[in-house]
Coordinates of N, CA, C and O and ligand atoms in Angstrom, one line a residue:
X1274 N 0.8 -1.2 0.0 CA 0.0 0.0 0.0 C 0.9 1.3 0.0 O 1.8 1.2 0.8
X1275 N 0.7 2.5 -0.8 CA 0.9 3.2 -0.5 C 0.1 4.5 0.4 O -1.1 4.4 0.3
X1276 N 0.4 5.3 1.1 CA 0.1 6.2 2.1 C 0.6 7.3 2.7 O 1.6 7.4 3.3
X1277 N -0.5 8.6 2.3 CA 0.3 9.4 2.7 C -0.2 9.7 4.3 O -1.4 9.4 4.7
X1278 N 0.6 10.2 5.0 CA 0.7 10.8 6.5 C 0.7 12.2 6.4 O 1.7 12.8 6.1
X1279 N -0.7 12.9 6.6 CA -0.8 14.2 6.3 C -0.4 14.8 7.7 O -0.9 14.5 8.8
X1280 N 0.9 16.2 7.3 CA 0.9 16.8 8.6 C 1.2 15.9 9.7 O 0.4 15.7 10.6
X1281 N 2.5 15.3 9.5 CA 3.1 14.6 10.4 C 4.0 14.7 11.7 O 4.3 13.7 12.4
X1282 N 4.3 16.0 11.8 CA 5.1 16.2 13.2 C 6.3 15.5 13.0 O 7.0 15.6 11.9
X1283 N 6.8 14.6 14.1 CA 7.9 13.7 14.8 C 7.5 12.5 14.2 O 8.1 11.6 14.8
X1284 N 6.6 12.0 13.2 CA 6.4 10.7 12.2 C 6.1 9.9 13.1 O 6.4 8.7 12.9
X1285 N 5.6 10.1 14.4 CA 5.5 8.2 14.9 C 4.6 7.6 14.2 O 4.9 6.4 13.9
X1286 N 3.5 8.1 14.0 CA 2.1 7.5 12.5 C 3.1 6.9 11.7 O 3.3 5.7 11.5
X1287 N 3.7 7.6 11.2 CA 4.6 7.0 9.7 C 5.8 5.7 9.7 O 6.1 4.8 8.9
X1288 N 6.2 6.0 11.0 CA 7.1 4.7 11.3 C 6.1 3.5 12.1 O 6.4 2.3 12.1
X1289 N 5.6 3.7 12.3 CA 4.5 2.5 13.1 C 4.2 1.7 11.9 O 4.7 0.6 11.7
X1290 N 3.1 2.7 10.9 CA 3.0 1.5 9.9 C 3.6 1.5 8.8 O 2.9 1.1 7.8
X1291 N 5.5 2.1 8.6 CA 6.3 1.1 7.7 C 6.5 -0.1 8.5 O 6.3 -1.1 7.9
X1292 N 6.8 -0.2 9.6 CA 7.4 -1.2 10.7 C 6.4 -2.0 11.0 O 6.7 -3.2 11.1
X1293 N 5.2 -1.8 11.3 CA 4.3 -2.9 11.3 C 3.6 -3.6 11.1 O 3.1 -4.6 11.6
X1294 N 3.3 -2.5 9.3 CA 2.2 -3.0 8.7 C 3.3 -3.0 6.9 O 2.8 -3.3 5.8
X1295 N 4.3 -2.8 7.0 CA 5.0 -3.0 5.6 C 4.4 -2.1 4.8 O 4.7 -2.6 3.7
X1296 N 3.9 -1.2 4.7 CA 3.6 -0.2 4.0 C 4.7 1.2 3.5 O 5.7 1.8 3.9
X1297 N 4.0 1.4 2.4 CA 5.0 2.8 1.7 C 4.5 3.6 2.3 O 3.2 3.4 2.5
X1298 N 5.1 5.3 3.2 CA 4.4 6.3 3.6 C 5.3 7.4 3.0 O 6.5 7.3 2.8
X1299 N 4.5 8.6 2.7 CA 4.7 9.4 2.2 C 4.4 10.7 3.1 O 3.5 11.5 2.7
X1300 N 5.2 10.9 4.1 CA 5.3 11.7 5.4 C 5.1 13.2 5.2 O 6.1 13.9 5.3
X1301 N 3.6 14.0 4.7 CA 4.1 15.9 4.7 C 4.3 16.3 6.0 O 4.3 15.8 7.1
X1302 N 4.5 17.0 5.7 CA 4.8 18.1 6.9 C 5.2 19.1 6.7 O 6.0 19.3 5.8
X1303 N 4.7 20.0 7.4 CA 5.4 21.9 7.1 C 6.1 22.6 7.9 O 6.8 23.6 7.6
X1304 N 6.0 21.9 9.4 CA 6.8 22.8 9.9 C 8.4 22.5 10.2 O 9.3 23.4 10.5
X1305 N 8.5 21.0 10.2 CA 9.9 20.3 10.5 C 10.0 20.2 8.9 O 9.2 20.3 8.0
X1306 N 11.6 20.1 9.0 CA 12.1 20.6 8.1 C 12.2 19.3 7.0 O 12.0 18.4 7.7
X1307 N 12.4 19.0 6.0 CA 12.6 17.0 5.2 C 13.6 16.6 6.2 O 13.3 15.8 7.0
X1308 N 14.8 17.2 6.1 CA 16.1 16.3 6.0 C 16.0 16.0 7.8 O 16.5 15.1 8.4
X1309 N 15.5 16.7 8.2 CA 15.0 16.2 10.2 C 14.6 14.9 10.2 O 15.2 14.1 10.9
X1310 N 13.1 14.5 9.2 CA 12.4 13.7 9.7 C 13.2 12.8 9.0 O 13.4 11.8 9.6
X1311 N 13.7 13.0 7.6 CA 14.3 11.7 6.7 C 15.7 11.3 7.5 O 15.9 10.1 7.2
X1312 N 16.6 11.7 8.3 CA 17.1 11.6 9.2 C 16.4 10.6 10.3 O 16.7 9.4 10.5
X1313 N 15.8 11.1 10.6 CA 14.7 9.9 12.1 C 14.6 8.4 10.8 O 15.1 7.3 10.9
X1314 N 14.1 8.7 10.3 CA 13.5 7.4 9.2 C 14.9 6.5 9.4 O 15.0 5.4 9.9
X1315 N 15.9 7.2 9.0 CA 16.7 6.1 8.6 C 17.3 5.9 10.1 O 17.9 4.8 10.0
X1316 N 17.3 6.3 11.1 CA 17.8 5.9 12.4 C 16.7 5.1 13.3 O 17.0 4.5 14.4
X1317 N 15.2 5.2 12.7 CA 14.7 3.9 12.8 C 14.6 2.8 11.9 O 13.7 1.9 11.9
X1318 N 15.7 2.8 11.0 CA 15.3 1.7 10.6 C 14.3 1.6 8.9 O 14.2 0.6 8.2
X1319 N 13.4 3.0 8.4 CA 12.5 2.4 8.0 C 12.8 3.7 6.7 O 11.8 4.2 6.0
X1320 N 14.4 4.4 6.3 CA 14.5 5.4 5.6 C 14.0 4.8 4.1 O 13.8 5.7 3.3
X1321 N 13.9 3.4 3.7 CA 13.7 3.0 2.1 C 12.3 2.8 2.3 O 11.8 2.2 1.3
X1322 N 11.5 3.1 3.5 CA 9.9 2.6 3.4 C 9.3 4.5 3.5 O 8.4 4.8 2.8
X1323 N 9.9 5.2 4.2 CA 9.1 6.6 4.7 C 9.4 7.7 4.0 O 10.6 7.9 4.1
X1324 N 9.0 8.4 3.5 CA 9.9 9.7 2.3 C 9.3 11.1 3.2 O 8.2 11.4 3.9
X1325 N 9.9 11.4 3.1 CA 9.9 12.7 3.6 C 9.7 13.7 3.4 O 10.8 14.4 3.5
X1326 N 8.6 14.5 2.9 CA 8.1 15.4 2.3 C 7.8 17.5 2.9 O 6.8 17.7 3.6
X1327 N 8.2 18.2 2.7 CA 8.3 19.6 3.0 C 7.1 20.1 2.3 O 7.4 20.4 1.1
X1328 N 5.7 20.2 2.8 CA 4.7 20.6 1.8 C 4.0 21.3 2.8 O 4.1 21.1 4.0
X1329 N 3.1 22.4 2.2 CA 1.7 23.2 2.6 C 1.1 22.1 2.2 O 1.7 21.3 1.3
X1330 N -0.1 21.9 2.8 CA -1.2 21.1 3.0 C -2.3 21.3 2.3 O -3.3 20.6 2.2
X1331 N -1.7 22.9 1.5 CA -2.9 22.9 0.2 C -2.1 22.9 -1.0 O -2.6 22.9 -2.1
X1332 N -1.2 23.0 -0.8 CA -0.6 22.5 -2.0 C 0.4 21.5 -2.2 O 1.6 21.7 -2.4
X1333 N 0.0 20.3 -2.0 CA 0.6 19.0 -2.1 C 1.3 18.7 -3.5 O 0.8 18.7 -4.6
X1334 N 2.7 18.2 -3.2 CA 3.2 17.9 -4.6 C 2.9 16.2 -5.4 O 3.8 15.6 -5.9
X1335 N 1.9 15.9 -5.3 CA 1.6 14.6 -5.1 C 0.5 14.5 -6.8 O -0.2 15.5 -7.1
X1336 N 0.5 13.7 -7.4 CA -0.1 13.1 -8.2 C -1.8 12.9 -7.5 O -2.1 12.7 -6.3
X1337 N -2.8 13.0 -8.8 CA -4.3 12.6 -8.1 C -4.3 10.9 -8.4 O -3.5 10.1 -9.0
X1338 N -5.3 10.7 -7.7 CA -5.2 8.8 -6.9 C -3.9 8.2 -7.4 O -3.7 7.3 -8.3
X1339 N -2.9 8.8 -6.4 CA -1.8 8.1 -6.1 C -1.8 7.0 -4.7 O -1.2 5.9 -4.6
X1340 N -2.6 7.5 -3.9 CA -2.7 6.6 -2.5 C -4.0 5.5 -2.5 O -5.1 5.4 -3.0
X1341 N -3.0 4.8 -1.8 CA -4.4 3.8 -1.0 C -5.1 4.0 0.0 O -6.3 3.7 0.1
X1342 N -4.0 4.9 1.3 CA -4.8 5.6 2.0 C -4.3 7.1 2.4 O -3.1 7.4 2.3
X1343 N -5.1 7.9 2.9 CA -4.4 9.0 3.7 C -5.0 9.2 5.4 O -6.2 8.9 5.8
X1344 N -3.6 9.7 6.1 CA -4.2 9.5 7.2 C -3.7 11.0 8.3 O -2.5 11.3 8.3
X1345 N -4.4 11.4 9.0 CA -3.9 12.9 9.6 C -4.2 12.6 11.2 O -5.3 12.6 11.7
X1346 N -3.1 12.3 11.7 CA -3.4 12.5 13.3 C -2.9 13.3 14.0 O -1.7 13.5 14.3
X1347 N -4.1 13.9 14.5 CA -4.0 15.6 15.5 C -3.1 16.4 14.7 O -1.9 16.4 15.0
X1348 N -3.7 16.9 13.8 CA -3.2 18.0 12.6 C -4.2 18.5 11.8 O -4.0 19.6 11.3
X1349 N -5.2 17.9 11.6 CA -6.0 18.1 10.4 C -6.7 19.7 10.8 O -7.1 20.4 9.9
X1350 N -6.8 19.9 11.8 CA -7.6 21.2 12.5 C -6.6 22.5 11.9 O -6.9 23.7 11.7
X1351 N -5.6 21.8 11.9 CA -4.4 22.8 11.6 C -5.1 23.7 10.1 O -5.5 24.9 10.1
X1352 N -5.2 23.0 9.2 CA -5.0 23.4 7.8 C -7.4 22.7 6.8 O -7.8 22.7 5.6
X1353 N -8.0 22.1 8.1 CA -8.5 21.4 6.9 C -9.6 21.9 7.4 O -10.5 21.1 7.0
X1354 N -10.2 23.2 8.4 CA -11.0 23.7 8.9 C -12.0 24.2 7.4 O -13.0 24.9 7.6
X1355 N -11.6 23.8 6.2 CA -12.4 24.3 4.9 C -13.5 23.4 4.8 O -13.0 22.3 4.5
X1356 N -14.8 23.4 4.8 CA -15.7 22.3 4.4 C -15.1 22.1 3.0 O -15.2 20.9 2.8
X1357 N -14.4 22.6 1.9 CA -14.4 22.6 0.6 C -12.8 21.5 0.6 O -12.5 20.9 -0.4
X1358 N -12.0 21.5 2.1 CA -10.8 21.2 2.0 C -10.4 19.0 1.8 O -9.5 18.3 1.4
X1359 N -12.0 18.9 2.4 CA -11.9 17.3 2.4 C -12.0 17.1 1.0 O -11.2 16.3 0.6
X1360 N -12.9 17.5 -0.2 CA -12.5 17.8 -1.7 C -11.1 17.2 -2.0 O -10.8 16.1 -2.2
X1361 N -10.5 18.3 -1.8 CA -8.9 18.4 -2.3 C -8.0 17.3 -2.1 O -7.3 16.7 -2.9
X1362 N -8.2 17.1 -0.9 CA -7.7 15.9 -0.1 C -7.7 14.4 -0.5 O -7.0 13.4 -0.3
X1363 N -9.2 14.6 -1.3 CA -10.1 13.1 -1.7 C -9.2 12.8 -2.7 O -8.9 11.6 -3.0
X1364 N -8.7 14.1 -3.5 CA -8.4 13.6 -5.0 C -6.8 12.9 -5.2 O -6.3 12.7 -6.3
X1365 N -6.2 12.6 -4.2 CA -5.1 12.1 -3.8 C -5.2 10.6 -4.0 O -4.3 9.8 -4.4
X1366 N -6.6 10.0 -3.5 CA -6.9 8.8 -3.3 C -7.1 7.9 -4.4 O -7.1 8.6 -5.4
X1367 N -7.3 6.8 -4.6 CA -7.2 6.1 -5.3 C -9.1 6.1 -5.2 O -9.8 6.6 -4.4
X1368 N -9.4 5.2 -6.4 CA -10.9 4.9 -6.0 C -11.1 3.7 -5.4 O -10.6 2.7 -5.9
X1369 N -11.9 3.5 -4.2 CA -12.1 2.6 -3.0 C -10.2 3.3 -1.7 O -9.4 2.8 -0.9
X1370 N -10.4 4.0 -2.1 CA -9.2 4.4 -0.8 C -9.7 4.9 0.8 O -10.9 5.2 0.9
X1371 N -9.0 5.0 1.7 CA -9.3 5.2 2.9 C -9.3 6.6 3.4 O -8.2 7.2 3.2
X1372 N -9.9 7.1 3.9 CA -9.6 8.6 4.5 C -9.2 8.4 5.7 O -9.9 7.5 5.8
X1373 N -8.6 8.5 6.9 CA -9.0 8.2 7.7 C -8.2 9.7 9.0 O -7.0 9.8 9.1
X1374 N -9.2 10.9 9.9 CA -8.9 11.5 10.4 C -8.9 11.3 12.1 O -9.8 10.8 12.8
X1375 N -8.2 11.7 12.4 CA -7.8 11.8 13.9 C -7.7 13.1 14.3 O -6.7 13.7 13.9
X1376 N -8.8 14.1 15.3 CA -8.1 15.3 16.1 C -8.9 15.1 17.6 O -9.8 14.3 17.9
X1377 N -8.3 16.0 18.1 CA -8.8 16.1 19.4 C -9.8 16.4 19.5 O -9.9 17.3 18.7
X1378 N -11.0 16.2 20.1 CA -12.7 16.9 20.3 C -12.9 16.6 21.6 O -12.6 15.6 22.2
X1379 N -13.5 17.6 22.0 CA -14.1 17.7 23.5 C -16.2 17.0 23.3 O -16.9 16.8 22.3
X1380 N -16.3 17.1 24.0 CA -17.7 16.3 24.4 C -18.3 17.9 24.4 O -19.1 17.9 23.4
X1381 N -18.3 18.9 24.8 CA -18.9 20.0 24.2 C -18.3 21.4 23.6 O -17.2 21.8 23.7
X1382 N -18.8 21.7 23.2 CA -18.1 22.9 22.6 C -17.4 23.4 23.6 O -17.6 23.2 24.8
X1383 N -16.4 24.0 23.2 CA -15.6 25.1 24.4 C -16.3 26.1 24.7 O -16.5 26.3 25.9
X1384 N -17.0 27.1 23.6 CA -18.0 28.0 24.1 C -18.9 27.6 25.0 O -18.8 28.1 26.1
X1385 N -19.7 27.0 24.6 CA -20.4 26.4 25.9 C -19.8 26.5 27.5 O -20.2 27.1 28.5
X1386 N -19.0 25.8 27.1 CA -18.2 25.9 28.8 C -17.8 27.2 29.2 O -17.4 27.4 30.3
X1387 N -17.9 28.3 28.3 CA -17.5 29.6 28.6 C -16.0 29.9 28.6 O -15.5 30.8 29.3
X1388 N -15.0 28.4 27.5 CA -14.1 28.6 27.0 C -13.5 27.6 27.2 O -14.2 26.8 27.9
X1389 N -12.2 27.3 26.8 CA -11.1 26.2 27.2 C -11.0 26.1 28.8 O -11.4 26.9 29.6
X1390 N -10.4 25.0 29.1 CA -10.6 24.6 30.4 C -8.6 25.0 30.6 O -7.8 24.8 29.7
X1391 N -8.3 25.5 31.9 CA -6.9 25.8 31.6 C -6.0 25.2 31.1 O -5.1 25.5 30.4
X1392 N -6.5 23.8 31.8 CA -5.4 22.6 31.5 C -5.1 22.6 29.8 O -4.0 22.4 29.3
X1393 N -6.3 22.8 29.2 CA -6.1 23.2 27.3 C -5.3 24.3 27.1 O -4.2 24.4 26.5
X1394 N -6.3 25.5 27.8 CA -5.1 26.4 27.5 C -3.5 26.2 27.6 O -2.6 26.1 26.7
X1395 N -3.5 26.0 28.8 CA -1.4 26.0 29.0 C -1.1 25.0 28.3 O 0.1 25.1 28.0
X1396 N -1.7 23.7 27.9 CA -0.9 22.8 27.3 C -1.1 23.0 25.7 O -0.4 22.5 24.8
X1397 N -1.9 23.7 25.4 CA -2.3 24.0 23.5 C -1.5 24.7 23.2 O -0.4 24.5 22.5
X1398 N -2.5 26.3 24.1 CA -2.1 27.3 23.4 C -3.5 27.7 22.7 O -4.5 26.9 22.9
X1399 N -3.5 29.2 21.8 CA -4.6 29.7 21.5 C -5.1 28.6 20.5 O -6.2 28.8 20.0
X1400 N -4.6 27.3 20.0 CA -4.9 27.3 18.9 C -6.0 25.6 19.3 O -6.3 24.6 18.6
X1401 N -6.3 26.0 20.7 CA -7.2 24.9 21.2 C -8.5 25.6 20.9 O -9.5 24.9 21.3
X1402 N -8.9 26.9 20.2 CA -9.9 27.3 19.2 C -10.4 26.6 18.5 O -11.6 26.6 18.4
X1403 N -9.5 25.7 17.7 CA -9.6 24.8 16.9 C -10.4 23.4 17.5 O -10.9 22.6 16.7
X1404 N -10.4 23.1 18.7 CA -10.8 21.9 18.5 C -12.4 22.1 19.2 O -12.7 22.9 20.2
X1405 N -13.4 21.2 18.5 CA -14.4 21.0 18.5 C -15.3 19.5 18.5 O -15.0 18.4 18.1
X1406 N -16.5 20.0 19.1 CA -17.1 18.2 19.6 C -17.2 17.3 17.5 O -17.1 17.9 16.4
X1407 N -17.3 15.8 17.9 CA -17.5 15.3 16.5 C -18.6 15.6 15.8 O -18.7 15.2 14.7
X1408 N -19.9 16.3 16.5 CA -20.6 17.0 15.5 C -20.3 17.9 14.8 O -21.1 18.4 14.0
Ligands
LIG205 C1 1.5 21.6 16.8 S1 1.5 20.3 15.7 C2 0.3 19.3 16.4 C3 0.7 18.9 17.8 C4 0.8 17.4 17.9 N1 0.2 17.0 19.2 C5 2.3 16.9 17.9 O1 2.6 16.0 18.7 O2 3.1 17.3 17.1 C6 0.7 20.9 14.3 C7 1.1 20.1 13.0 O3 0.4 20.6 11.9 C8 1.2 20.8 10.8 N2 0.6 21.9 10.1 C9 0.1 23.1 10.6 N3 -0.3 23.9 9.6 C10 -0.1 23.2 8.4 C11 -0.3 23.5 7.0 N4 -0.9 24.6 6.6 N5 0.1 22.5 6.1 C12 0.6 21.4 6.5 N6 0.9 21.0 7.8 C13 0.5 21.9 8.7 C14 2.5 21.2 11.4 O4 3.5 21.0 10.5 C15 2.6 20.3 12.6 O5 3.1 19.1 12.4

């Protein structure tokens, strides 16, 4: 399979499943730099399975249905807050491919609660704005 890992951070998603599941991953990310994480790859072990990619999240250098699957854990809030953005995203996929998203959601809105609870605050940052219940 190939797969990309959208908005990957420190790659642990991307090394888990070259190493567990034998898969090709195709690692973006924007804020760490390629040669950081392609570096990690090859000092676990998995640098001929994980590529290492420097990309904005809306403009991916990637071919349309290149993947089997795509997968974004605790990142997607970052860049995919566009209803129009899961679109863009889709067209990466192969037909019958996987979407599959991971973020953080609280059980109610934060407004509701009359805002983030501190513990979010100090460990986020403002940008715990972003997260919202799965409705
Ligand atoms: C603060 S991190 C998420 C925190 C996460 N808990 C962790 O352990 O890394 C946010 C991630 O979203 C990615 N990101 C933010 N904006 C992005 C964008 N416009 N395009 C692609 N990736 C983006 C960053 O590169 C980063 O990996």
């Amino acid at each position: 399979m190939k797969v990309l890992d959208l908005g990957r951070g420190p790659a642990m998603a991307s090394i888990f499943l070259a190493r567990e599941h034998g898969v090709e991953v195709w690692a973006s990310e924007l804020w760490i730099p390629a040669e950081e994480n392609a570096a990690r790859f090859d000092q676990t072990g998995v640098g001929d399975q994980v590529h290492a990619v420097r990309a904005e999240a809306h403009d991916l250098p990637f071919e349309s249905e290149q993947f089997d699957a795509v997968l974004s854990v605790d990142r997607y809030h970052y860049f995919g807050s566009d209803d129009l953005y899961v679109g863009y995203i889709g067209k990466f996929l192969k037909t019958g491919g996987q979407l599959s998203i991971a973020v953080p959601s609280p059980h109610r809105e934060l407004r509701e609660l009359g805002g983030a609870p501190e513990y979010l605050r100090s460990g986020v940052g403002w940008e715990v704005l972003a997260f919202h219940t799965p409705g």
